[in-house]
Amino acid sequence: MILLGGICVGTYFYMVSKTDLVLLTQLNQEFQANLLTNNTPNGWIRCNENDTVAIDNNFIITQGNSPLHRTIIVKTAGICVEKTQKVVFSVYNAFFIIAASVFVVLLMILVHYVISMSVLSQLWKRFMLINQYVEECSAINTEKIEYLNHTTNIILCLRTIPKFSNQLNVEYASVFYSIQKHANNLFLQTKISTDYTAELHKFILAIQ
């Protein structure tokens, strides 16, 4: 949404700048020719100097009655005139906004897909390693217990996202089944440390 808003705002300021250039061109073409004769050029209207903003460089361009209008005010020693014009908008601006918005949406979809695949890939590696830990119950150490705890916390976090929760059940059904099978055999052994079995119980509950 921020990128889409940035595209719209950026396009608006581009159109405003384009309109200001048009007004400056009209100032040179229409006003300067009538400056010495003190005549008001066509399309320009007299303005009250007291009602206008302070001008340091003979003219100023400001917002008109709405954000879609731009007003140029010119002050000289003997005249004060202004001209208001709608912000220049072309069909190309609409095409640009549409094309840029489509590009941003597609980019966000691609980024979401890449991140999802990366997360699922990393989880697969973790689950396969844990399956190996459970299957080969020898050499259980603190590092493996911490790794199991960390993976359990990741799963619990992902469970809060319905989409990822469903993907966990579908994508990893086979490895979950294997882990639970090896874990059931492991729980029958009495030589396994209570810390390891406690973390393994938490992990089994998380993947169910």
PDB file of C-alpha atoms in Angstrom:
ATOM      1  CA  MET A   1       0.000   0.000   0.000  1.00  0.00           C
ATOM      2  CA  ILE A   2       2.861   2.372   0.755  1.00  0.00           C
ATOM      3  CA  LEU A   3       4.401   1.751  -2.682  1.00  0.00           C
ATOM      4  CA  LEU A   4       1.044   2.195  -4.423  1.00  0.00           C
ATOM      5  CA  GLY A   5       0.462   5.416  -2.507  1.00  0.00           C
ATOM      6  CA  GLY A   6       3.952   6.581  -3.431  1.00  0.00           C
ATOM      7  CA  ILE A   7       3.238   5.971  -7.118  1.00  0.00           C
ATOM      8  CA  CYS A   8       0.033   8.034  -6.980  1.00  0.00           C
ATOM      9  CA  VAL A   9       1.626  10.870  -4.988  1.00  0.00           C
ATOM     10  CA  GLY A  10       4.706  10.906  -7.218  1.00  0.00           C
ATOM     11  CA  THR A  11       2.546  11.045 -10.348  1.00  0.00           C
ATOM     12  CA  TYR A  12       0.519  13.902  -8.859  1.00  0.00           C
ATOM     13  CA  PHE A  13       3.615  15.987  -8.144  1.00  0.00           C
ATOM     14  CA  TYR A  14       4.899  15.222 -11.638  1.00  0.00           C
ATOM     15  CA  MET A  15       1.647  16.578 -13.071  1.00  0.00           C
ATOM     16  CA  VAL A  16       1.880  19.625 -10.791  1.00  0.00           C
ATOM     17  CA  SER A  17       5.425  20.333 -12.005  1.00  0.00           C
ATOM     18  CA  LYS A  18       4.294  19.926 -15.601  1.00  0.00           C
ATOM     19  CA  THR A  19       1.429  22.374 -14.998  1.00  0.00           C
ATOM     20  CA  ASP A  20       3.801  24.890 -13.415  1.00  0.00           C
ATOM     21  CA  LEU A  21       6.019  24.729 -16.498  1.00  0.00           C
ATOM     22  CA  VAL A  22       2.985  25.389 -18.693  1.00  0.00           C
ATOM     23  CA  LEU A  23       2.078  28.420 -16.585  1.00  0.00           C
ATOM     24  CA  LEU A  24       5.635  29.740 -16.788  1.00  0.00           C
ATOM     25  CA  THR A  25       5.572  29.337 -20.561  1.00  0.00           C
ATOM     26  CA  GLN A  26       2.292  31.235 -20.716  1.00  0.00           C
ATOM     27  CA  LEU A  27       3.795  33.918 -18.489  1.00  0.00           C
ATOM     28  CA  ASN A  28       6.597  34.501 -20.990  1.00  0.00           C
ATOM     29  CA  GLN A  29       4.386  34.309 -24.055  1.00  0.00           C
ATOM     30  CA  GLU A  30       1.269  36.175 -22.919  1.00  0.00           C
ATOM     31  CA  PHE A  31       2.213  38.491 -20.098  1.00  0.00           C
ATOM     32  CA  GLN A  32       5.582  39.927 -21.071  1.00  0.00           C
ATOM     33  CA  ALA A  33       4.235  41.247 -24.375  1.00  0.00           C
ATOM     34  CA  ASN A  34       1.619  43.303 -22.492  1.00  0.00           C
ATOM     35  CA  LEU A  35       3.825  44.416 -19.612  1.00  0.00           C
ATOM     36  CA  LEU A  36       4.807  47.791 -21.054  1.00  0.00           C
ATOM     37  CA  THR A  37       1.273  48.624 -22.218  1.00  0.00           C
ATOM     38  CA  ASN A  38      -0.213  47.784 -18.798  1.00  0.00           C
ATOM     39  CA  ASN A  39      -2.862  45.637 -20.482  1.00  0.00           C
ATOM     40  CA  THR A  40      -4.161  42.449 -18.903  1.00  0.00           C
ATOM     41  CA  PRO A  41      -3.377  39.475 -21.172  1.00  0.00           C
ATOM     42  CA  ASN A  42      -6.194  37.196 -22.293  1.00  0.00           C
ATOM     43  CA  GLY A  43      -7.002  34.550 -19.696  1.00  0.00           C
ATOM     44  CA  TRP A  44      -5.503  36.582 -16.866  1.00  0.00           C
ATOM     45  CA  ILE A  45      -7.519  38.472 -14.257  1.00  0.00           C
ATOM     46  CA  ARG A  46      -6.721  41.398 -12.039  1.00  0.00           C
ATOM     47  CA  CYS A  47      -6.118  40.564  -8.410  1.00  0.00           C
ATOM     48  CA  ASN A  48      -6.054  42.579  -5.218  1.00  0.00           C
ATOM     49  CA  GLU A  49      -2.491  42.949  -4.023  1.00  0.00           C
ATOM     50  CA  ASN A  50      -3.632  42.981  -0.405  1.00  0.00           C
ATOM     51  CA  ASP A  51      -5.351  39.598  -0.807  1.00  0.00           C
ATOM     52  CA  THR A  52      -2.366  37.824  -2.316  1.00  0.00           C
ATOM     53  CA  VAL A  53       0.590  36.249  -0.602  1.00  0.00           C
ATOM     54  CA  ALA A  54       3.909  38.041  -0.335  1.00  0.00           C
ATOM     55  CA  ILE A  55       5.946  37.726  -3.519  1.00  0.00           C
ATOM     56  CA  ASP A  56       9.696  38.197  -3.567  1.00  0.00           C
ATOM     57  CA  ASN A  57      10.482  37.558  -7.243  1.00  0.00           C
ATOM     58  CA  ASN A  58       7.626  39.246  -9.147  1.00  0.00           C
ATOM     59  CA  PHE A  59       5.604  36.028  -9.451  1.00  0.00           C
ATOM     60  CA  ILE A  60       4.648  32.944  -7.501  1.00  0.00           C
ATOM     61  CA  ILE A  61       2.881  29.688  -8.316  1.00  0.00           C
ATOM     62  CA  THR A  62       0.617  28.248  -5.632  1.00  0.00           C
ATOM     63  CA  GLN A  63      -2.225  25.789  -5.239  1.00  0.00           C
ATOM     64  CA  GLY A  64      -5.510  27.064  -6.600  1.00  0.00           C
ATOM     65  CA  ASN A  65      -8.970  26.517  -5.169  1.00  0.00           C
ATOM     66  CA  SER A  66      -8.288  22.772  -4.959  1.00  0.00           C
ATOM     67  CA  PRO A  67      -5.308  20.398  -5.244  1.00  0.00           C
ATOM     68  CA  LEU A  68      -6.284  19.939  -8.898  1.00  0.00           C
ATOM     69  CA  HIS A  69      -5.702  23.622  -9.740  1.00  0.00           C
ATOM     70  CA  ARG A  70      -2.545  25.740  -9.879  1.00  0.00           C
ATOM     71  CA  THR A  71      -2.500  29.524  -9.754  1.00  0.00           C
ATOM     72  CA  ILE A  72       0.263  31.849 -10.909  1.00  0.00           C
ATOM     73  CA  ILE A  73       0.264  35.370  -9.484  1.00  0.00           C
ATOM     74  CA  VAL A  74       2.345  38.141 -11.059  1.00  0.00           C
ATOM     75  CA  LYS A  75       3.080  41.450  -9.360  1.00  0.00           C
ATOM     76  CA  THR A  76       4.858  44.420 -10.839  1.00  0.00           C
ATOM     77  CA  ALA A  77       5.027  48.047  -9.846  1.00  0.00           C
ATOM     78  CA  GLY A  78       1.728  48.864 -11.494  1.00  0.00           C
ATOM     79  CA  ILE A  79      -0.165  45.633 -12.004  1.00  0.00           C
ATOM     80  CA  CYS A  80      -1.173  42.455 -10.212  1.00  0.00           C
ATOM     81  CA  VAL A  81      -2.700  39.647 -12.260  1.00  0.00           C
ATOM     82  CA  GLU A  82      -3.277  35.945 -11.785  1.00  0.00           C
ATOM     83  CA  LYS A  83      -4.210  32.920 -13.826  1.00  0.00           C
ATOM     84  CA  THR A  84      -5.560  29.563 -12.650  1.00  0.00           C
ATOM     85  CA  GLN A  85      -5.263  26.341 -14.603  1.00  0.00           C
ATOM     86  CA  LYS A  86      -6.237  22.746 -13.965  1.00  0.00           C
ATOM     87  CA  VAL A  87      -3.412  20.345 -13.273  1.00  0.00           C
ATOM     88  CA  VAL A  88      -2.241  18.867 -16.567  1.00  0.00           C
ATOM     89  CA  PHE A  89      -3.399  15.257 -16.790  1.00  0.00           C
ATOM     90  CA  SER A  90      -3.028  12.936 -19.752  1.00  0.00           C
ATOM     91  CA  VAL A  91      -4.037   9.379 -20.535  1.00  0.00           C
ATOM     92  CA  TYR A  92      -0.362   8.424 -20.254  1.00  0.00           C
ATOM     93  CA  ASN A  93      -0.434   9.349 -16.567  1.00  0.00           C
ATOM     94  CA  ALA A  94      -3.344   6.947 -16.058  1.00  0.00           C
ATOM     95  CA  PHE A  95      -1.518   4.226 -18.002  1.00  0.00           C
ATOM     96  CA  PHE A  96       1.590   4.802 -15.890  1.00  0.00           C
ATOM     97  CA  ILE A  97      -0.334   4.527 -12.602  1.00  0.00           C
ATOM     98  CA  ILE A  98      -2.094   1.345 -13.747  1.00  0.00           C
ATOM     99  CA  ALA A  99       1.086  -0.252 -15.121  1.00  0.00           C
ATOM    100  CA  ALA A 100       3.147   0.688 -12.063  1.00  0.00           C
ATOM    101  CA  SER A 101       0.434  -0.588  -9.711  1.00  0.00           C
ATOM    102  CA  VAL A 102       0.231  -3.906 -11.554  1.00  0.00           C
ATOM    103  CA  PHE A 103       4.023  -4.191 -11.424  1.00  0.00           C
ATOM    104  CA  VAL A 104       4.082  -3.503  -7.671  1.00  0.00           C
ATOM    105  CA  VAL A 105       1.323  -6.055  -7.009  1.00  0.00           C
ATOM    106  CA  LEU A 106       3.131  -8.703  -9.065  1.00  0.00           C
ATOM    107  CA  LEU A 107       6.391  -7.857  -7.310  1.00  0.00           C
ATOM    108  CA  MET A 108       4.744  -8.249  -3.898  1.00  0.00           C
ATOM    109  CA  ILE A 109       3.283 -11.605  -4.950  1.00  0.00           C
ATOM    110  CA  LEU A 110       6.720 -12.734  -6.119  1.00  0.00           C
ATOM    111  CA  VAL A 111       8.401 -11.560  -2.903  1.00  0.00           C
ATOM    112  CA  HIS A 112       5.723 -13.308  -0.829  1.00  0.00           C
ATOM    113  CA  TYR A 113       6.218 -16.516  -2.810  1.00  0.00           C
ATOM    114  CA  VAL A 114      10.016 -16.403  -2.474  1.00  0.00           C
ATOM    115  CA  ILE A 115       9.840 -15.740   1.272  1.00  0.00           C
ATOM    116  CA  SER A 116       7.287 -18.537   1.740  1.00  0.00           C
ATOM    117  CA  MET A 117       9.404 -21.013  -0.202  1.00  0.00           C
ATOM    118  CA  SER A 118      12.505 -19.983   1.728  1.00  0.00           C
ATOM    119  CA  VAL A 119      10.753 -20.465   5.082  1.00  0.00           C
ATOM    120  CA  LEU A 120       9.323 -23.834   4.038  1.00  0.00           C
ATOM    121  CA  SER A 121      12.727 -24.961   2.771  1.00  0.00           C
ATOM    122  CA  GLN A 122      14.459 -24.027   6.023  1.00  0.00           C
ATOM    123  CA  LEU A 123      11.752 -25.786   8.007  1.00  0.00           C
ATOM    124  CA  TRP A 124      12.183 -28.931   5.917  1.00  0.00           C
ATOM    125  CA  LYS A 125      15.894 -28.990   6.753  1.00  0.00           C
ATOM    126  CA  ARG A 126      15.124 -28.559  10.434  1.00  0.00           C
ATOM    127  CA  PHE A 127      12.517 -31.317  10.480  1.00  0.00           C
ATOM    128  CA  MET A 128      14.775 -33.749   8.649  1.00  0.00           C
ATOM    129  CA  LEU A 129      17.589 -33.038  11.111  1.00  0.00           C
ATOM    130  CA  ILE A 130      15.251 -33.490  14.094  1.00  0.00           C
ATOM    131  CA  ASN A 131      13.991 -36.729  12.574  1.00  0.00           C
ATOM    132  CA  GLN A 132      17.611 -37.879  12.454  1.00  0.00           C
ATOM    133  CA  TYR A 133      18.133 -36.812  16.088  1.00  0.00           C
ATOM    134  CA  VAL A 134      15.089 -38.773  17.242  1.00  0.00           C
ATOM    135  CA  GLU A 135      15.941 -41.823  15.159  1.00  0.00           C
ATOM    136  CA  GLU A 136      19.536 -41.877  16.428  1.00  0.00           C
ATOM    137  CA  CYS A 137      18.977 -41.187  20.098  1.00  0.00           C
ATOM    138  CA  SER A 138      22.665 -41.480  20.948  1.00  0.00           C
ATOM    139  CA  ALA A 139      24.868 -38.460  21.610  1.00  0.00           C
ATOM    140  CA  ILE A 140      22.040 -36.288  22.920  1.00  0.00           C
ATOM    141  CA  ASN A 141      23.489 -33.017  24.175  1.00  0.00           C
ATOM    142  CA  THR A 142      22.455 -29.521  25.234  1.00  0.00           C
ATOM    143  CA  GLU A 143      22.914 -28.156  21.708  1.00  0.00           C
ATOM    144  CA  LYS A 144      20.370 -30.614  20.291  1.00  0.00           C
ATOM    145  CA  ILE A 145      17.893 -29.819  23.061  1.00  0.00           C
ATOM    146  CA  GLU A 146      18.215 -26.081  22.360  1.00  0.00           C
ATOM    147  CA  TYR A 147      17.819 -26.706  18.623  1.00  0.00           C
ATOM    148  CA  LEU A 148      14.639 -28.676  19.316  1.00  0.00           C
ATOM    149  CA  ASN A 149      13.332 -25.914  21.577  1.00  0.00           C
ATOM    150  CA  HIS A 150      14.076 -23.238  18.985  1.00  0.00           C
ATOM    151  CA  THR A 151      12.302 -25.199  16.253  1.00  0.00           C
ATOM    152  CA  THR A 152       9.280 -25.702  18.515  1.00  0.00           C
ATOM    153  CA  ASN A 153       9.048 -21.940  19.082  1.00  0.00           C
ATOM    154  CA  ILE A 154       9.207 -21.331  15.320  1.00  0.00           C
ATOM    155  CA  ILE A 155       6.361 -23.792  14.725  1.00  0.00           C
ATOM    156  CA  LEU A 156       4.210 -22.223  17.443  1.00  0.00           C
ATOM    157  CA  CYS A 157       4.801 -18.809  15.874  1.00  0.00           C
ATOM    158  CA  LEU A 158       3.848 -20.062  12.403  1.00  0.00           C
ATOM    159  CA  ARG A 159       0.745 -21.739  13.832  1.00  0.00           C
ATOM    160  CA  THR A 160      -0.645 -18.265  14.495  1.00  0.00           C
ATOM    161  CA  ILE A 161      -0.746 -17.714  10.706  1.00  0.00           C
ATOM    162  CA  PRO A 162      -3.601 -19.862   9.294  1.00  0.00           C
ATOM    163  CA  LYS A 163      -2.005 -20.226   5.863  1.00  0.00           C
ATOM    164  CA  PHE A 164       1.331 -21.443   7.226  1.00  0.00           C
ATOM    165  CA  SER A 165      -0.420 -23.647   9.767  1.00  0.00           C
ATOM    166  CA  ASN A 166      -2.267 -25.461   6.979  1.00  0.00           C
ATOM    167  CA  GLN A 167       0.901 -25.737   4.908  1.00  0.00           C
ATOM    168  CA  LEU A 168       2.739 -27.307   7.827  1.00  0.00           C
ATOM    169  CA  ASN A 169       0.125 -30.047   8.052  1.00  0.00           C
ATOM    170  CA  VAL A 170       0.133 -30.693   4.301  1.00  0.00           C
ATOM    171  CA  GLU A 171       3.762 -30.207   3.280  1.00  0.00           C
ATOM    172  CA  TYR A 172       5.380 -32.043   6.179  1.00  0.00           C
ATOM    173  CA  ALA A 173       2.856 -34.792   6.913  1.00  0.00           C
ATOM    174  CA  SER A 174       5.330 -37.541   6.010  1.00  0.00           C
ATOM    175  CA  VAL A 175       8.234 -36.227   8.081  1.00  0.00           C
ATOM    176  CA  PHE A 176       5.901 -35.454  11.008  1.00  0.00           C
ATOM    177  CA  TYR A 177       4.678 -39.040  10.918  1.00  0.00           C
ATOM    178  CA  SER A 178       8.257 -40.317  10.887  1.00  0.00           C
ATOM    179  CA  ILE A 179       9.272 -38.087  13.803  1.00  0.00           C
ATOM    180  CA  GLN A 180       6.294 -39.164  15.900  1.00  0.00           C
ATOM    181  CA  LYS A 181       6.983 -42.830  15.122  1.00  0.00           C
ATOM    182  CA  HIS A 182      10.612 -42.559  16.219  1.00  0.00           C
ATOM    183  CA  ALA A 183       9.617 -40.448  19.226  1.00  0.00           C
ATOM    184  CA  ASN A 184       7.166 -43.098  20.445  1.00  0.00           C
ATOM    185  CA  ASN A 185       9.976 -45.649  20.355  1.00  0.00           C
ATOM    186  CA  LEU A 186      12.259 -43.208  22.112  1.00  0.00           C
ATOM    187  CA  PHE A 187       9.792 -42.583  24.941  1.00  0.00           C
ATOM    188  CA  LEU A 188       9.889 -46.303  25.797  1.00  0.00           C
ATOM    189  CA  GLN A 189      13.558 -46.027  26.667  1.00  0.00           C
ATOM    190  CA  THR A 190      14.534 -45.135  30.216  1.00  0.00           C
ATOM    191  CA  LYS A 191      18.030 -43.846  29.541  1.00  0.00           C
ATOM    192  CA  ILE A 192      16.909 -40.651  27.817  1.00  0.00           C
ATOM    193  CA  SER A 193      17.289 -37.422  29.790  1.00  0.00           C
ATOM    194  CA  THR A 194      14.118 -35.815  31.097  1.00  0.00           C
ATOM    195  CA  ASP A 195      15.043 -32.455  29.524  1.00  0.00           C
ATOM    196  CA  TYR A 196      15.235 -34.031  26.092  1.00  0.00           C
ATOM    197  CA  THR A 197      11.967 -35.949  26.448  1.00  0.00           C
ATOM    198  CA  ALA A 198      10.224 -32.815  27.766  1.00  0.00           C
ATOM    199  CA  GLU A 199      11.333 -30.764  24.741  1.00  0.00           C
ATOM    200  CA  LEU A 200      10.417 -33.614  22.429  1.00  0.00           C
ATOM    201  CA  HIS A 201       6.916 -33.766  23.946  1.00  0.00           C
ATOM    202  CA  LYS A 202       6.518 -30.020  23.321  1.00  0.00           C
ATOM    203  CA  PHE A 203       7.669 -30.468  19.735  1.00  0.00           C
ATOM    204  CA  ILE A 204       5.236 -33.340  19.114  1.00  0.00           C
ATOM    205  CA  LEU A 205       2.357 -31.264  20.476  1.00  0.00           C
ATOM    206  CA  ALA A 206       3.377 -28.351  18.242  1.00  0.00           C
ATOM    207  CA  ILE A 207       3.371 -30.405  15.026  1.00  0.00           C
ATOM    208  CA  GLN A 208       0.080 -32.157  15.717  1.00  0.00           C
TER     209      GLN A 208
END
